[in-house]
Tab-separated table of C-alpha atoms in Angstrom:
chain	number	residue	atom	x	y	z
A	1	MET	CA	281.302	-33.186	-17.388
A	2	THR	CA	278.045	-32.570	-16.617
A	3	GLN	CA	277.222	-29.321	-14.609
A	4	THR	CA	273.850	-29.753	-11.885
A	5	THR	CA	273.303	-26.265	-11.194
A	6	GLU	CA	272.724	-23.088	-13.131
A	7	ALA	CA	275.427	-21.216	-13.617
A	8	ALA	CA	275.249	-17.531	-11.665
A	9	SER	CA	274.737	-14.868	-14.158
A	10	PRO	CA	275.936	-11.706	-13.353
A	11	GLY	CA	273.276	-9.918	-11.287
A	12	GLY	CA	271.455	-12.566	-11.760
A	13	ALA	CA	269.180	-14.497	-9.227
A	14	ALA	CA	271.987	-16.807	-7.582
A	15	ALA	CA	273.181	-13.635	-6.202
A	16	ALA	CA	270.122	-12.423	-4.720
A	17	GLU	CA	269.621	-16.130	-3.259
A	18	ASP	CA	272.952	-15.944	-1.441
A	19	PRO	CA	271.809	-16.241	2.605
A	20	HIS	CA	274.903	-14.394	4.118
A	21	PRO	CA	276.252	-11.520	1.197
A	22	THR	CA	279.147	-9.907	1.839
A	23	ASP	CA	279.974	-6.246	1.350
A	24	ALA	CA	283.268	-4.758	-0.258
A	25	THR	CA	284.926	-5.633	3.158
A	26	GLY	CA	284.270	-9.267	3.087
A	27	ARG	CA	281.999	-9.150	6.037
A	28	THR	CA	278.449	-10.694	6.194
A	29	GLY	CA	275.404	-9.629	7.109
A	30	SER	CA	274.016	-6.202	7.229
A	31	ASN	CA	276.495	-3.646	5.584
A	32	ALA	CA	275.824	-1.271	9.054
A	33	PRO	CA	278.750	-1.778	11.440
A	34	ARG	CA	278.207	-2.923	14.795
A	35	VAL	CA	278.327	-0.036	16.698
A	36	ARG	CA	280.080	-0.629	20.292
A	37	ILE	CA	280.723	1.296	23.260
A	38	HIS	CA	284.352	1.548	24.528
A	39	ARG	CA	284.382	0.773	28.543
A	40	ALA	CA	286.058	3.670	29.135
A	41	TRP	CA	282.986	5.500	28.578
A	42	PHE	CA	281.157	3.649	31.495
A	43	VAL	CA	284.234	4.415	33.471
A	44	ALA	CA	283.773	7.797	32.732
A	45	ALA	CA	279.954	7.811	33.846
A	46	VAL	CA	280.685	6.149	36.874
A	47	THR	CA	283.429	8.708	37.719
A	48	PHE	CA	280.772	11.360	36.806
A	49	VAL	CA	277.960	9.911	39.022
A	50	THR	CA	280.205	9.937	41.938
A	51	ILE	CA	281.508	13.353	41.733
A	52	ILE	CA	277.876	14.670	41.811
A	53	GLY	CA	276.579	12.357	44.568
A	54	ALA	CA	279.825	13.631	47.057
A	55	ALA	CA	279.013	17.266	45.895
A	56	ALA	CA	275.364	16.786	46.938
A	57	PHE	CA	276.389	14.815	50.263
A	58	ARG	CA	278.766	17.676	51.148
A	59	SER	CA	276.303	20.359	50.628
A	60	LEU	CA	273.146	18.554	52.506
A	61	PRO	CA	274.508	20.069	56.036
A	62	GLY	CA	274.389	23.411	54.417
A	63	LEU	CA	271.204	23.277	53.295
A	64	LEU	CA	269.781	22.073	56.426
A	65	ILE	CA	271.183	24.378	58.657
A	66	ASP	CA	268.549	27.361	58.121
A	67	PRO	CA	265.515	25.183	58.341
A	68	LEU	CA	267.358	23.311	61.810
A	69	HIS	CA	267.722	26.927	63.258
A	70	GLN	CA	264.290	28.351	62.274
A	71	ASP	CA	262.758	24.680	63.893
A	72	PHE	CA	264.618	24.455	67.119
A	73	ALA	CA	265.013	28.321	67.499
A	74	TRP	CA	269.315	28.144	67.888
């Protein structure tokens, strides 16, 4: 039997040529894990914005009463 490719030596050039290197966990590509945001954080953000908007809407008449009193002399 004849060998058609060079045998990879430990730490040799063949390891550097691997297009998809794996880390200790067997993942290919970069060693940094992909960060994903849980969808509950989006729900919490929408809820927060809704509560702030509702509070602003409810306080708006209280903010406008004094200027209306001054403008119309009520």
